[in-house]
Amino acid sequence: MARVFITGSSEGLGLMAGQLLIAQGHGVVLHARNDQRATDTRRASSAAEGIVIGDLQSIAQTRQVAEQVNALGAFDAVIHNAGVGYREPRRLVTEDGLPHVFAVNTLAPYILTALIHPPRRLVYLSSGLHQNGDASLHDLTWEKRPWRGQQAYSDSKFHDVLLAFAIARRWPKVFSNALEPGWVPTRMGGAGAPDDLKAGYQTQVWLAVGNDKQAKVSGEYFYHQKLRSPKAETRDHDRQEKLVEDCHRISGIKLLPAP
Ligand SMILES: NC(=O)c1ccc[n+]([C@@H]2O[C@H](COP(=O)([O-])OP(=O)(O)OC[C@H]3O[C@@H](n4cnc5c(N)ncnc54)[C@H](OP(=O)(O)O)[C@@H]3O)[C@@H](O)[C@H]2O)c1
């Protein structure tokens, strides 16, 4: 049985993935943004091994999340699931002076990847909207462009694929993959979302612990347990490295060398 840490697991796909993993007998550590959400998370999933607390829009709190995870020992898989959506009407700014969407969806998975002792498998939640992401990577923090919430979300989900693929190249012993869950009816997706909710979180679980040889690959992109072609620019090594370098510069946190 595996030990799995899932970010943003107080509700939605992260919580459902955690509940499925627990039902399969795996050890699961969940994550909530604050004490109140940790109480909600504990109520929703009392069999979780633990709940780590921290708001991923803050670099300092994201560091603390990584410290809490490392204090709990080794993990077989980490699922970078936490995310915020595309309905932000203006450039909401975090305590670090960054756009909220970039901080939670791009920088936090980078920081956690850099600071958590590398597990055997990494899973990054992207979205079909990553296909619309700005491949130039020229203005990650939206200082030059007029704000467009859906574009900021699409950019961040493009970054998640670049990050998954950058890690796959740097850490050959780790399976690092990205997936899109489909447009599914969570709080983010909305009640009318048409895709198969179960297939969304099952794919996270399959990539984290599955024994099929199709799940034990690296540097791939999935939809409902099937390979899907990501935006072509996600395969570009220079873009992958630029994202890593920019996240390093912005956060001051460097990726660990290959385990
Ligand atoms: N639903 C879809 O149709 C869809 C489609 C494509 C991709 N995705 C991706 O799937 C992932 C999960 O989405 P979902 O639909 O399950 O969304 P959701 O129901 O809104 O859940 C998001 C989770 O992330 C947590 N979170 C957000 N901001 C956080 C922060 N600053 N610090 C700590 N935790 C934070 C939330 O905690 P709180 O509850 O406390 O806010 C919640 O547990 C996301 O990465 C999303 O981009 C979803």
Short mmCIF file of C-alpha atoms and ligand atoms in Angstrom, two decimals:
data_model
loop_
_atom_site.label_atom_id
_atom_site.label_comp_id
_atom_site.label_asym_id
_atom_site.label_seq_id
_atom_site.Cartn_x
_atom_site.Cartn_y
_atom_site.Cartn_z
CA MET A 1 0.00 0.00 0.00
CA ALA A 2 1.21 3.49 -0.83
CA ARG A 3 1.38 6.78 1.09
CA VAL A 4 -0.03 9.70 -0.85
CA PHE A 5 -0.16 13.44 -0.18
CA ILE A 6 -2.83 15.47 -2.01
CA THR A 7 -2.91 19.26 -2.11
CA GLY A 8 -6.22 21.12 -2.03
CA SER A 9 -8.13 18.15 -0.70
CA SER A 10 -10.77 19.79 1.51
CA GLU A 11 -13.30 19.35 -1.28
CA GLY A 12 -13.68 18.55 -4.96
CA LEU A 13 -11.45 16.23 -6.96
CA GLY A 14 -8.66 16.22 -4.36
CA LEU A 15 -10.96 15.09 -1.56
CA MET A 16 -12.61 12.48 -3.80
CA ALA A 17 -9.23 11.11 -4.88
CA GLY A 18 -8.23 10.92 -1.20
CA GLN A 19 -11.42 9.10 -0.26
CA LEU A 20 -10.93 6.58 -3.06
CA LEU A 21 -7.31 5.97 -2.07
CA ILE A 22 -8.33 5.44 1.55
CA ALA A 23 -11.07 3.01 0.46
CA GLN A 24 -8.38 1.08 -1.43
CA GLY A 25 -6.31 0.84 1.76
CA HIS A 26 -3.67 3.46 1.03
CA GLY A 27 -2.32 5.94 3.58
CA VAL A 28 -3.46 9.43 2.69
CA VAL A 29 -2.46 12.84 3.99
CA LEU A 30 -4.85 15.59 2.97
CA HIS A 31 -4.31 19.35 2.86
CA ALA A 32 -6.49 22.31 3.82
CA ARG A 33 -5.87 26.04 3.61
CA ASN A 34 -6.61 26.85 7.28
CA ASP A 35 -7.84 25.40 10.60
CA GLN A 36 -11.51 25.79 9.71
CA ARG A 37 -11.07 23.97 6.40
CA ALA A 38 -9.00 21.31 8.18
CA THR A 39 -11.98 20.67 10.49
CA ASP A 40 -14.24 20.36 7.43
CA THR A 41 -11.72 18.03 5.79
CA ARG A 42 -11.45 15.83 8.87
CA ARG A 43 -15.25 15.61 8.97
CA ALA A 44 -15.38 14.63 5.27
CA SER A 45 -12.60 12.07 5.55
CA SER A 46 -11.97 10.92 9.11
CA ALA A 47 -9.78 8.00 7.98
CA ALA A 48 -7.07 10.24 6.54
CA GLU A 49 -3.70 9.68 8.18
CA GLY A 50 -3.25 13.41 8.65
CA ILE A 51 -4.14 16.87 7.43
CA VAL A 52 -1.50 19.42 6.57
CA ILE A 53 -2.49 23.08 6.81
CA GLY A 54 -1.40 26.11 4.80
CA ASP A 55 -2.63 28.64 2.30
CA LEU A 56 -0.92 28.08 -1.04
CA GLN A 57 -1.29 31.67 -2.13
CA SER A 58 1.46 32.52 0.37
CA ILE A 59 5.06 31.52 -0.34
CA ALA A 60 5.79 31.37 3.40
CA GLN A 61 2.79 29.14 4.12
CA THR A 62 3.57 26.92 1.12
CA ARG A 63 7.06 26.41 2.59
CA GLN A 64 5.40 25.41 5.87
CA VAL A 65 3.20 22.92 4.03
CA ALA A 66 6.33 21.29 2.61
CA GLU A 67 7.92 21.21 6.07
CA GLN A 68 4.83 19.55 7.56
CA VAL A 69 4.81 16.96 4.77
CA ASN A 70 8.50 16.19 5.18
CA ALA A 71 8.02 15.82 8.94
CA LEU A 72 5.52 13.04 8.22
CA GLY A 73 8.15 10.92 6.47
CA ALA A 74 8.44 9.56 2.96
CA PHE A 75 5.57 9.58 0.47
CA ASP A 76 5.15 7.34 -2.56
CA ALA A 77 3.15 9.92 -4.47
CA VAL A 78 2.19 13.58 -4.34
CA ILE A 79 -0.85 14.85 -6.23
CA HIS A 80 -0.65 18.57 -7.01
CA ASN A 81 -4.38 19.11 -7.19
CA ALA A 82 -5.13 22.45 -5.48
CA GLY A 83 -6.31 25.06 -7.91
CA VAL A 84 -8.36 28.20 -8.33
CA GLY A 85 -10.49 28.98 -11.32
CA TYR A 86 -10.84 31.36 -14.18
CA ARG A 87 -13.54 33.64 -12.84
CA GLU A 88 -11.27 36.13 -11.09
CA PRO A 89 -12.52 39.47 -12.42
CA ARG A 90 -9.31 41.39 -11.69
CA ARG A 91 -5.66 40.79 -10.82
CA LEU A 92 -6.06 39.76 -7.18
CA VAL A 93 -2.68 40.24 -5.51
CA THR A 94 -1.22 37.98 -2.82
CA GLU A 95 0.91 39.01 0.15
CA ASP A 96 3.93 38.32 -2.09
CA GLY A 97 2.68 40.75 -4.74
CA LEU A 98 1.73 37.98 -7.18
CA PRO A 99 -1.49 37.29 -9.04
CA HIS A 100 -3.57 34.84 -6.97
CA VAL A 101 -4.08 32.38 -9.85
CA PHE A 102 -0.35 32.27 -10.63
CA ALA A 103 0.56 31.86 -6.94
CA VAL A 104 -1.81 28.93 -6.29
CA ASN A 105 -1.81 27.14 -9.64
CA THR A 106 1.79 27.64 -10.84
CA LEU A 107 4.14 28.74 -8.07
CA ALA A 108 2.79 26.56 -5.24
CA PRO A 109 3.23 23.25 -7.12
CA TYR A 110 6.72 24.40 -8.09
CA ILE A 111 7.62 25.24 -4.47
CA LEU A 112 6.16 22.02 -3.10
CA THR A 113 7.95 20.02 -5.79
CA ALA A 114 11.19 21.75 -4.85
CA LEU A 115 10.85 21.32 -1.09
CA ILE A 116 9.07 18.01 -0.49
CA HIS A 117 11.44 15.02 -0.49
CA PRO A 118 10.89 13.56 -3.97
CA PRO A 119 8.29 10.78 -4.01
CA ARG A 120 8.23 8.02 -6.63
CA ARG A 121 5.33 9.59 -8.46
CA LEU A 122 4.15 13.13 -9.08
CA VAL A 123 0.76 14.01 -10.53
CA TYR A 124 -0.09 17.54 -11.69
CA LEU A 125 -3.67 18.66 -12.34
CA SER A 126 -3.93 20.55 -15.59
CA SER A 127 -6.96 21.29 -17.75
CA GLY A 128 -7.99 21.14 -21.38
CA LEU A 129 -7.80 24.95 -21.19
CA HIS A 130 -4.00 24.67 -21.02
CA GLN A 131 -4.19 24.46 -24.81
CA ASN A 132 -4.99 28.21 -24.75
CA GLY A 133 -2.05 29.02 -22.46
CA ASP A 134 0.42 31.73 -23.49
CA ALA A 135 3.42 29.74 -24.68
CA SER A 136 5.69 32.81 -24.76
CA LEU A 137 5.93 32.83 -20.92
CA HIS A 138 6.70 36.55 -21.27
CA ASP A 139 4.48 37.92 -18.56
CA LEU A 140 3.91 35.19 -15.96
CA THR A 141 2.81 37.64 -13.31
CA TRP A 142 0.50 39.78 -15.42
CA GLU A 143 2.36 43.07 -15.04
CA LYS A 144 2.30 44.00 -18.73
CA ARG A 145 -0.97 42.51 -19.97
CA PRO A 146 -4.46 43.75 -19.16
CA TRP A 147 -6.03 41.15 -16.83
CA ARG A 148 -8.07 38.33 -18.36
CA GLY A 149 -9.13 35.74 -15.81
CA GLN A 150 -9.68 32.86 -18.20
CA GLN A 151 -6.33 33.50 -19.91
CA ALA A 152 -4.58 33.58 -16.52
CA TYR A 153 -6.14 30.22 -15.62
CA SER A 154 -5.23 28.73 -19.02
CA ASP A 155 -1.65 29.99 -18.66
CA SER A 156 -1.38 28.43 -15.18
CA LYS A 157 -2.62 25.06 -16.43
CA PHE A 158 -0.10 25.25 -19.30
CA HIS A 159 2.58 25.87 -16.63
CA ASP A 160 1.47 22.76 -14.72
CA VAL A 161 2.16 20.60 -17.78
CA LEU A 162 5.53 22.29 -18.39
CA LEU A 163 6.44 21.67 -14.74
CA ALA A 164 5.41 18.00 -14.88
CA PHE A 165 7.52 17.50 -18.00
CA ALA A 166 10.49 19.49 -16.65
CA ILE A 167 10.56 17.25 -13.58
CA ALA A 168 10.20 14.11 -15.70
CA ARG A 169 13.40 15.09 -17.53
CA ARG A 170 15.33 16.20 -14.45
CA TRP A 171 14.36 13.35 -12.14
CA PRO A 172 14.48 10.15 -14.24
CA LYS A 173 13.67 7.92 -11.27
CA VAL A 174 10.37 9.73 -10.63
CA PHE A 175 7.19 9.25 -12.66
CA SER A 176 5.99 12.80 -13.26
CA ASN A 177 2.81 13.27 -15.29
CA ALA A 178 -0.01 15.73 -15.88
CA LEU A 179 -3.68 15.17 -16.52
CA GLU A 180 -6.90 16.92 -17.35
CA PRO A 181 -9.92 15.65 -15.40
CA GLY A 182 -12.46 16.94 -17.91
CA TRP A 183 -15.01 19.64 -17.16
CA VAL A 184 -16.60 18.05 -14.11
CA PRO A 185 -19.24 19.17 -11.57
CA THR A 186 -17.20 20.33 -8.58
CA ARG A 187 -17.41 23.78 -7.00
CA MET A 188 -14.95 24.94 -9.66
CA GLY A 189 -16.61 23.14 -12.55
CA GLY A 190 -20.16 24.17 -11.59
CA ALA A 191 -23.24 21.97 -11.24
CA GLY A 192 -23.89 21.76 -14.99
CA ALA A 193 -20.45 20.49 -15.97
CA PRO A 194 -20.93 17.64 -18.45
CA ASP A 195 -17.95 15.32 -17.98
CA ASP A 196 -17.56 12.18 -15.87
CA LEU A 197 -16.61 13.24 -12.32
CA LYS A 198 -15.52 9.78 -11.25
CA ALA A 199 -13.21 9.36 -14.25
CA GLY A 200 -11.60 12.68 -13.26
CA TYR A 201 -10.46 11.65 -9.81
CA GLN A 202 -9.89 7.99 -10.74
CA THR A 203 -7.19 9.14 -13.15
CA GLN A 204 -5.38 10.99 -10.35
CA VAL A 205 -5.52 7.85 -8.22
CA TRP A 206 -4.41 5.59 -11.08
CA LEU A 207 -1.38 7.76 -11.85
CA ALA A 208 -0.49 7.97 -8.15
CA VAL A 209 -0.70 4.27 -7.24
CA GLY A 210 -1.80 2.24 -10.28
CA ASN A 211 0.19 -0.81 -11.25
CA ASP A 212 -0.75 -0.88 -14.94
CA LYS A 213 2.27 -0.32 -17.10
CA GLN A 214 0.39 2.56 -18.78
CA ALA A 215 0.38 4.39 -15.44
CA LYS A 216 4.06 3.79 -14.75
CA VAL A 217 5.39 6.24 -17.31
CA SER A 218 6.83 9.72 -17.06
CA GLY A 219 6.50 12.98 -18.95
CA GLU A 220 3.04 12.15 -20.28
CA TYR A 221 -0.35 13.81 -20.34
CA PHE A 222 -3.60 11.96 -19.61
CA TYR A 223 -7.35 12.26 -19.83
CA HIS A 224 -9.49 9.52 -18.27
CA GLN A 225 -6.57 7.09 -18.01
CA LYS A 226 -5.69 7.51 -21.67
CA LEU A 227 -2.77 9.38 -23.22
CA ARG A 228 -3.80 12.65 -24.75
CA SER A 229 -1.68 15.10 -26.75
CA PRO A 230 -0.87 18.22 -24.77
CA LYS A 231 -0.16 21.58 -26.39
CA ALA A 232 2.96 21.05 -28.50
CA GLU A 233 4.99 23.77 -26.73
CA THR A 234 4.84 21.83 -23.44
CA ARG A 235 7.43 19.49 -25.00
CA ASP A 236 9.88 22.33 -25.56
CA HIS A 237 12.81 21.95 -23.16
CA ASP A 238 13.70 25.65 -23.29
CA ARG A 239 10.20 26.61 -22.21
CA GLN A 240 10.26 24.02 -19.44
CA GLU A 241 13.57 25.39 -18.18
CA LYS A 242 12.39 29.00 -18.46
CA LEU A 243 9.40 28.23 -16.26
CA VAL A 244 11.62 26.51 -13.68
CA GLU A 245 14.10 29.41 -13.72
CA ASP A 246 11.34 32.02 -13.41
CA CYS A 247 9.70 30.16 -10.51
CA HIS A 248 13.13 29.93 -8.86
CA ARG A 249 13.69 33.67 -9.31
CA ILE A 250 10.22 34.62 -8.05
CA SER A 251 10.17 32.27 -5.05
CA GLY A 252 13.87 32.18 -4.19
CA ILE A 253 13.51 28.39 -3.93
CA LYS A 254 15.63 26.04 -6.02
CA LEU A 255 14.68 22.57 -7.23
CA LEU A 256 16.52 19.72 -5.54
CA PRO A 257 18.95 17.76 -7.72
CA ALA A 258 17.73 14.44 -9.11
CA PRO A 259 17.02 11.87 -6.37
N1 LIG B 1 -13.66 20.95 -12.05
C1 LIG B 1 -13.24 21.01 -13.29
O1 LIG B 1 -14.06 20.99 -14.24
C2 LIG B 1 -11.79 21.04 -13.61
C3 LIG B 1 -11.42 21.02 -14.97
C4 LIG B 1 -10.08 21.03 -15.29
C5 LIG B 1 -9.13 21.05 -14.29
N2 LIG B 1 -9.50 21.10 -12.98
C6 LIG B 1 -8.44 21.16 -11.97
O2 LIG B 1 -8.69 20.20 -10.97
C7 LIG B 1 -8.14 20.65 -9.70
C8 LIG B 1 -9.20 20.50 -8.63
O3 LIG B 1 -10.31 21.30 -8.99
P1 LIG B 1 -11.76 21.10 -8.36
O4 LIG B 1 -12.70 21.14 -9.49
O5 LIG B 1 -11.78 19.96 -7.42
O6 LIG B 1 -11.90 22.49 -7.57
P2 LIG B 1 -12.61 22.84 -6.17
O7 LIG B 1 -13.77 21.95 -5.95
O8 LIG B 1 -12.80 24.31 -6.19
O9 LIG B 1 -11.49 22.44 -5.10
C9 LIG B 1 -10.26 23.12 -5.10
C10 LIG B 1 -9.48 22.68 -3.89
O10 LIG B 1 -8.26 23.46 -3.88
C11 LIG B 1 -8.16 24.11 -2.62
N3 LIG B 1 -7.49 25.40 -2.69
C12 LIG B 1 -7.74 26.42 -3.54
N4 LIG B 1 -6.95 27.47 -3.24
C13 LIG B 1 -6.18 27.10 -2.19
C14 LIG B 1 -5.19 27.75 -1.42
N5 LIG B 1 -4.83 29.01 -1.65
N6 LIG B 1 -4.60 27.07 -0.42
C15 LIG B 1 -4.96 25.80 -0.14
N7 LIG B 1 -5.91 25.14 -0.83
C16 LIG B 1 -6.51 25.78 -1.84
C17 LIG B 1 -9.60 24.31 -2.19
O11 LIG B 1 -9.67 24.61 -0.81
P3 LIG B 1 -10.93 25.52 -0.26
O12 LIG B 1 -12.10 24.62 -0.41
O13 LIG B 1 -10.57 25.88 1.12
O14 LIG B 1 -11.00 26.69 -1.19
C18 LIG B 1 -10.20 22.96 -2.58
O15 LIG B 1 -9.87 21.97 -1.63
C19 LIG B 1 -7.70 22.09 -9.94
O16 LIG B 1 -6.30 22.14 -10.09
C20 LIG B 1 -8.39 22.49 -11.24
O17 LIG B 1 -7.67 23.46 -11.95
C21 LIG B 1 -10.82 21.09 -12.62
#
